[in-house]
Short mmCIF file of C-alpha atoms and ligand atoms in Angstrom, two decimals:
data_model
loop_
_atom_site.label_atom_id
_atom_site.label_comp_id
_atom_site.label_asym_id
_atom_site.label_seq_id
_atom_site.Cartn_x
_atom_site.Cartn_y
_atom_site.Cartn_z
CA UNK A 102 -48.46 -6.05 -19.10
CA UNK A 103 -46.77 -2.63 -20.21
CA UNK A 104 -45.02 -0.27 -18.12
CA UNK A 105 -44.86 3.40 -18.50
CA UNK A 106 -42.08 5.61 -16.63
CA UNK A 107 -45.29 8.03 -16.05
CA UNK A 108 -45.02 10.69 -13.18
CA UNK A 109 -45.47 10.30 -10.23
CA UNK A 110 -43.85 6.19 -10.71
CA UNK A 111 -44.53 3.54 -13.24
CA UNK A 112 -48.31 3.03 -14.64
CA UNK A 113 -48.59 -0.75 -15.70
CA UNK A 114 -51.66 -1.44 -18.05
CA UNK A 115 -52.55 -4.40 -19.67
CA UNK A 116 -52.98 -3.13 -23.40
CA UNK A 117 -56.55 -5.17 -24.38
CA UNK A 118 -57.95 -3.25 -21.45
CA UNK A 119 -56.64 0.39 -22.13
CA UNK A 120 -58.11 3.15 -23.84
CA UNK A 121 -57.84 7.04 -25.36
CA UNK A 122 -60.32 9.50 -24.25
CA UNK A 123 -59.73 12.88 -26.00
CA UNK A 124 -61.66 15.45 -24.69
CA UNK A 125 -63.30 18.78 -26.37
CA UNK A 126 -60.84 19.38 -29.42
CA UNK A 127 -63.89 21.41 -30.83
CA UNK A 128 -63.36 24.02 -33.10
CA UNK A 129 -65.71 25.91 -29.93
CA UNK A 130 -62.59 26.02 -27.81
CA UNK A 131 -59.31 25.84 -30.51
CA UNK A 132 -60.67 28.66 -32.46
CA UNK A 133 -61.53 32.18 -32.89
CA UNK A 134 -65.25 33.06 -32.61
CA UNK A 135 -66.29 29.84 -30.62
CA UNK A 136 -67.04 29.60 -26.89
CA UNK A 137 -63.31 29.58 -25.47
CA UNK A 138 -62.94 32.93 -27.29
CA UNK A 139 -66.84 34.56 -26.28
CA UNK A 140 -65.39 33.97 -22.44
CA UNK A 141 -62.21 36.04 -23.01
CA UNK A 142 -59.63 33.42 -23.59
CA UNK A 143 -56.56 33.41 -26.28
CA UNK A 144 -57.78 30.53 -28.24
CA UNK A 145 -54.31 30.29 -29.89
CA UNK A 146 -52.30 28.30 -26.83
CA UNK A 147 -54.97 25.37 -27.11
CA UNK A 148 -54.24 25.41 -31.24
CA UNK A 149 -50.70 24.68 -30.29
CA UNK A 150 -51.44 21.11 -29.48
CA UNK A 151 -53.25 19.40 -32.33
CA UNK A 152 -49.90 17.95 -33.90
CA UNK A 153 -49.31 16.09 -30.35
CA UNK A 154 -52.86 15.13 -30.11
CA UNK A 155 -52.51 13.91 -33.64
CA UNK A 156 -49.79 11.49 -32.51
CA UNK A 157 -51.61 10.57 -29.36
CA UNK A 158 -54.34 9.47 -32.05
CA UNK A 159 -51.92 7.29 -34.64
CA UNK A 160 -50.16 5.58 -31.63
CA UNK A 161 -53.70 4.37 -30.38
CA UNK A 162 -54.68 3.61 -34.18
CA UNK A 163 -51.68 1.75 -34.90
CA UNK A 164 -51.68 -0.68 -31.56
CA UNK A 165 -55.81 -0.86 -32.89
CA UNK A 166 -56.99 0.09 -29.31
CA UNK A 167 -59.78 2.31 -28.50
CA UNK A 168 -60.65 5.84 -29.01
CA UNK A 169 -63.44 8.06 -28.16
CA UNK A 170 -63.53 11.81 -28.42
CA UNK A 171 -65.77 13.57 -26.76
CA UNK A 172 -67.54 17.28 -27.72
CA UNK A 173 -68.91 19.12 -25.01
CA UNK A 174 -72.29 20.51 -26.88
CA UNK A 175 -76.41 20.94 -25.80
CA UNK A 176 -78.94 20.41 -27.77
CA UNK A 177 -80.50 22.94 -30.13
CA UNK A 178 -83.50 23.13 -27.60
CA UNK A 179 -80.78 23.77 -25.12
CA UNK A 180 -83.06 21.09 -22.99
CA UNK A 181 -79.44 19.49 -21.45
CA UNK A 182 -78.24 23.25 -20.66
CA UNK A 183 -78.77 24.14 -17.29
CA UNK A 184 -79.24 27.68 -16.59
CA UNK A 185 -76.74 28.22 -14.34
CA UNK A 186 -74.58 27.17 -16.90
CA UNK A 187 -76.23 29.32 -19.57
CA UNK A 188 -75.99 32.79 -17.80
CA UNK A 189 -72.98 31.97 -15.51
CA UNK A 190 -70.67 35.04 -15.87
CA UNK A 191 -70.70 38.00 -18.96
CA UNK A 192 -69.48 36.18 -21.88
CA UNK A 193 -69.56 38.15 -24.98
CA UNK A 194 -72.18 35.48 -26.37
CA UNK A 195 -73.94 32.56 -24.70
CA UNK A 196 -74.45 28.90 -25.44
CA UNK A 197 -76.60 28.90 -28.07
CA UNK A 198 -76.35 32.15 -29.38
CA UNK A 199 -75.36 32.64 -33.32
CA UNK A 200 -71.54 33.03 -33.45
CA UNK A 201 -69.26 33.10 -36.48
CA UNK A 202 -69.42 28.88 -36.43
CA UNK A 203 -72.52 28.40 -35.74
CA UNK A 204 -74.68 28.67 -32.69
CA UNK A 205 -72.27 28.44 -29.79
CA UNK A 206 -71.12 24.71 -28.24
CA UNK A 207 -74.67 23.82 -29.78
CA UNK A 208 -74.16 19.67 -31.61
CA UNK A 209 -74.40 19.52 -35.05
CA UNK A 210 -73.05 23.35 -35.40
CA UNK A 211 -69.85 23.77 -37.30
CA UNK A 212 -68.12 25.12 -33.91
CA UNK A 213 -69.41 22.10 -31.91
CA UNK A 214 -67.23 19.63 -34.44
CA UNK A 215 -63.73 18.68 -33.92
CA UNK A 216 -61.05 20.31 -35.70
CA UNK A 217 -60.39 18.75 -39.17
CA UNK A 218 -56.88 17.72 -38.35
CA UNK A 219 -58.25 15.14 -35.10
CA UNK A 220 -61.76 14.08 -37.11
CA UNK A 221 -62.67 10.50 -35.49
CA UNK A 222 -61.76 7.52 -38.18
CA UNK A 223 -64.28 4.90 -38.58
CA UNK A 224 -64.56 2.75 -36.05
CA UNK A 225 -63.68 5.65 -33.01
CA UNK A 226 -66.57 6.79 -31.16
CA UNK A 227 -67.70 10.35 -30.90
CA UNK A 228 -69.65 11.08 -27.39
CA UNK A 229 -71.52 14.31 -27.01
CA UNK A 230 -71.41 15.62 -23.28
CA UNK A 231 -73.55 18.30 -21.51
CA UNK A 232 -70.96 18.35 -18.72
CA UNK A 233 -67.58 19.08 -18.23
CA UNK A 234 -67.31 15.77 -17.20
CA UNK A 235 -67.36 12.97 -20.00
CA UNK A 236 -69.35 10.38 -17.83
CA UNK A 237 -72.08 12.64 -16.63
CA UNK A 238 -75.37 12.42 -18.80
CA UNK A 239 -73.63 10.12 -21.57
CA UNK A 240 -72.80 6.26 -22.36
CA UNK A 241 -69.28 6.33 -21.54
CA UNK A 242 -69.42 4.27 -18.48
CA UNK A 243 -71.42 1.76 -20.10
CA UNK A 244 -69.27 2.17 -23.11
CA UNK A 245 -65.94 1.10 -21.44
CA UNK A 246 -67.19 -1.65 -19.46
CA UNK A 247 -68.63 -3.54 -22.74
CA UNK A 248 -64.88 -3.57 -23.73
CA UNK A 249 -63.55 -4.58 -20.47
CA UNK A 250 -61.81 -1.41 -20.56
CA UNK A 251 -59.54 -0.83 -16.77
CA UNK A 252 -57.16 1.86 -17.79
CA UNK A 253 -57.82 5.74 -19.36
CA UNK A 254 -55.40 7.57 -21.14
CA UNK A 255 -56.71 11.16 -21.34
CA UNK A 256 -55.88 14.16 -23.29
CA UNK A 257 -57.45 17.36 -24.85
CA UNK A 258 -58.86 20.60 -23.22
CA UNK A 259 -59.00 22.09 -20.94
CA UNK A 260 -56.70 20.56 -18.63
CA UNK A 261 -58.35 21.73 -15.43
CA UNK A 262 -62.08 21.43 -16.31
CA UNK A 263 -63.16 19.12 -18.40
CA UNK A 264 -60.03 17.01 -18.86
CA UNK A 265 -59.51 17.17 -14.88
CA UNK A 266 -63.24 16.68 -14.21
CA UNK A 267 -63.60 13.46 -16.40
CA UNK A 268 -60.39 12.06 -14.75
CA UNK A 269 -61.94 12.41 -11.96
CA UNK A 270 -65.19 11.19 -12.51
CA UNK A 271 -63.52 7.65 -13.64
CA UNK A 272 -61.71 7.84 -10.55
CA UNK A 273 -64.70 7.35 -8.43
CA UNK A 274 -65.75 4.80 -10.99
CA UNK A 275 -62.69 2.77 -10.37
CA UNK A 276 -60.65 3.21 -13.65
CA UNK A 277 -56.64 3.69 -13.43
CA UNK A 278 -55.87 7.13 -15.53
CA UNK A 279 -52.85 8.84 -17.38
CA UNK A 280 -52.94 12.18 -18.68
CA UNK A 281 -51.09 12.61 -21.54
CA UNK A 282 -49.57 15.93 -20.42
CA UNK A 283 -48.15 17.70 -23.58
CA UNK A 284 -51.62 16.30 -25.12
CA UNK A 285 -53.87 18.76 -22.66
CA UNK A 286 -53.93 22.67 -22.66
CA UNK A 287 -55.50 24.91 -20.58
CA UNK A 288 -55.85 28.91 -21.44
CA UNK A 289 -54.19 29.50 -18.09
CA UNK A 290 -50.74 27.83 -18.02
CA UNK A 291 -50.72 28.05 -14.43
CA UNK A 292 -53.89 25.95 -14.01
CA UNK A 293 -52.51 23.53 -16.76
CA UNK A 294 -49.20 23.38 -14.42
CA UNK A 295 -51.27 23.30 -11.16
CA UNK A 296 -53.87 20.36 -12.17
CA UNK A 297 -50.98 18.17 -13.16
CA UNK A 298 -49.60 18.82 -9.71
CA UNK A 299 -52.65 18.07 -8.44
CA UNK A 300 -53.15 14.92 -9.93
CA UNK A 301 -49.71 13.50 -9.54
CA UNK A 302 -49.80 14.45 -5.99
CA UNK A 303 -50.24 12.64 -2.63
CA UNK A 304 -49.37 9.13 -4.51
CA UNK A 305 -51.39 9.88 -7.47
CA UNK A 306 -54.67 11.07 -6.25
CA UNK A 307 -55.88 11.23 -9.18
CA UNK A 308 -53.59 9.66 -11.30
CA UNK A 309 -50.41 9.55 -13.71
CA UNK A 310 -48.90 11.87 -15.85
CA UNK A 311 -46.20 11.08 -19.01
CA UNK A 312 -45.24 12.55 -22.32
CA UNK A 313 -46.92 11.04 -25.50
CA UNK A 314 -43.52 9.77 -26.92
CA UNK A 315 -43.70 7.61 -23.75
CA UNK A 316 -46.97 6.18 -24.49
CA UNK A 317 -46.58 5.86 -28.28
CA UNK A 318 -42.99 3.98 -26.96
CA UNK A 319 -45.15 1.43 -24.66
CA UNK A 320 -47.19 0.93 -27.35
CA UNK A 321 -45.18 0.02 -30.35
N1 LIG B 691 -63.66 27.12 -20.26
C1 LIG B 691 -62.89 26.06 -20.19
O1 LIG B 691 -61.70 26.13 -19.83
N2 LIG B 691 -63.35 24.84 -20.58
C2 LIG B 691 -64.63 24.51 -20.90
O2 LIG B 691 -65.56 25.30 -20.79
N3 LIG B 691 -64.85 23.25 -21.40
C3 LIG B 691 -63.83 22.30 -21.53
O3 LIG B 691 -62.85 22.30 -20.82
N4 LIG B 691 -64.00 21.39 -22.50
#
């Protein structure tokens, strides 16, 4: 067993049962043109994490534990997108729609890829989602118990949907979860501030929170 000194008191894992889940580093929410931007965010705060995430990844690579990104994208037929989710709000284009990269958060579209700098290695899996949530409509509960897998470390964006939703999600589904806090980035740093609140509180509702120096220090 290895201990980290995670917020809100020690998570203890059992390496051969942990694994990464980095969420949505798309090009569709890191950079201009993509969804984050057609809803009226400032794509450039989520850009500011990639080198963190990219250490996130080697510390996982080099202890030869598990990794799976997941993209939130629909398919070209836009079958998976609900329309509620579709025509929710006035964004300046919708899902689907052509954008600069692509037709917007659609999978196989340059936007819908990860940035360059966090591409998946052999080996890693790559999930598409339709939710916010990583286990809705995919594998990934299936996924993780073939391995055995107990304990989640989570990162990417954005802190309080998708990352927040899927840590939820594997909540209810019994798994033990860290957040890898300067891994995640919202483009509200109040929400980003708030959901880690929010998951640390009452006893960790919802789970842990700790640096990635402490993880990549548990698992050298
Ligand atoms: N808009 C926003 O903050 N996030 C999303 O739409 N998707 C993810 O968080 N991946």
């Amino acid at each position: 067993m290895k201990t980290i000194a995670a917020q809100p008191f020690d998570f203890s894992f059992d390496p051969a049962r942990l694994a990464l889940i980095v969420i949505d580093m798309q090009r569709d929410f890191i950079e201009p043109g993509g969804f984050g931007a057609t809803l009226g965010n400032d794509v450039r705060l989520l850009s500011a994490i990639v080198p963190t995430v990219g250490r996130l990844l080697e510390a996982f690579r080099g202890a030869d534990l598990p990794i799976i990104h997941t993209r939130e994208c629909h398919k070209p037929d836009l079958s998976d997108c609900p329309p509620a989710k579709r025509l929710r709000g006035k964004p300046s284009m919708r899902i689907g729609d052509p954008g600069t990269m692509g037709r917007i958060l659609i999978a196989g579209e340059p936007g819908a890829d990860i940035v360059p700098e966090l591409a998946a290695k052999p080996g890693e899996i790559v999930l598409d989602k339709p939710g916010k949530g990583a286990f809705y409509a995919t594998p990934l509960g299936d996924i993780l118990a073939e391995r055995g897998i107990t304990h989640l470390v989570l990162a990417g964006v954005t802190t309080e949907v998708c990352v927040q939703t899927t840590m939820r999600e594997a909540n209810d589904r019994g798994f033990e979860c860290l957040l890898a806090e300067d891994a995640t980035e919202s483009y509200f740093p109040e929400f980003k501030k708030a959901a880690l609140d929010m998951i640390r509180a009452q006893g960790a509702i919802v789970g842990w929170t700790a640096t990635v120096d402490q993880i990549a220090e548990a698992l050298r």
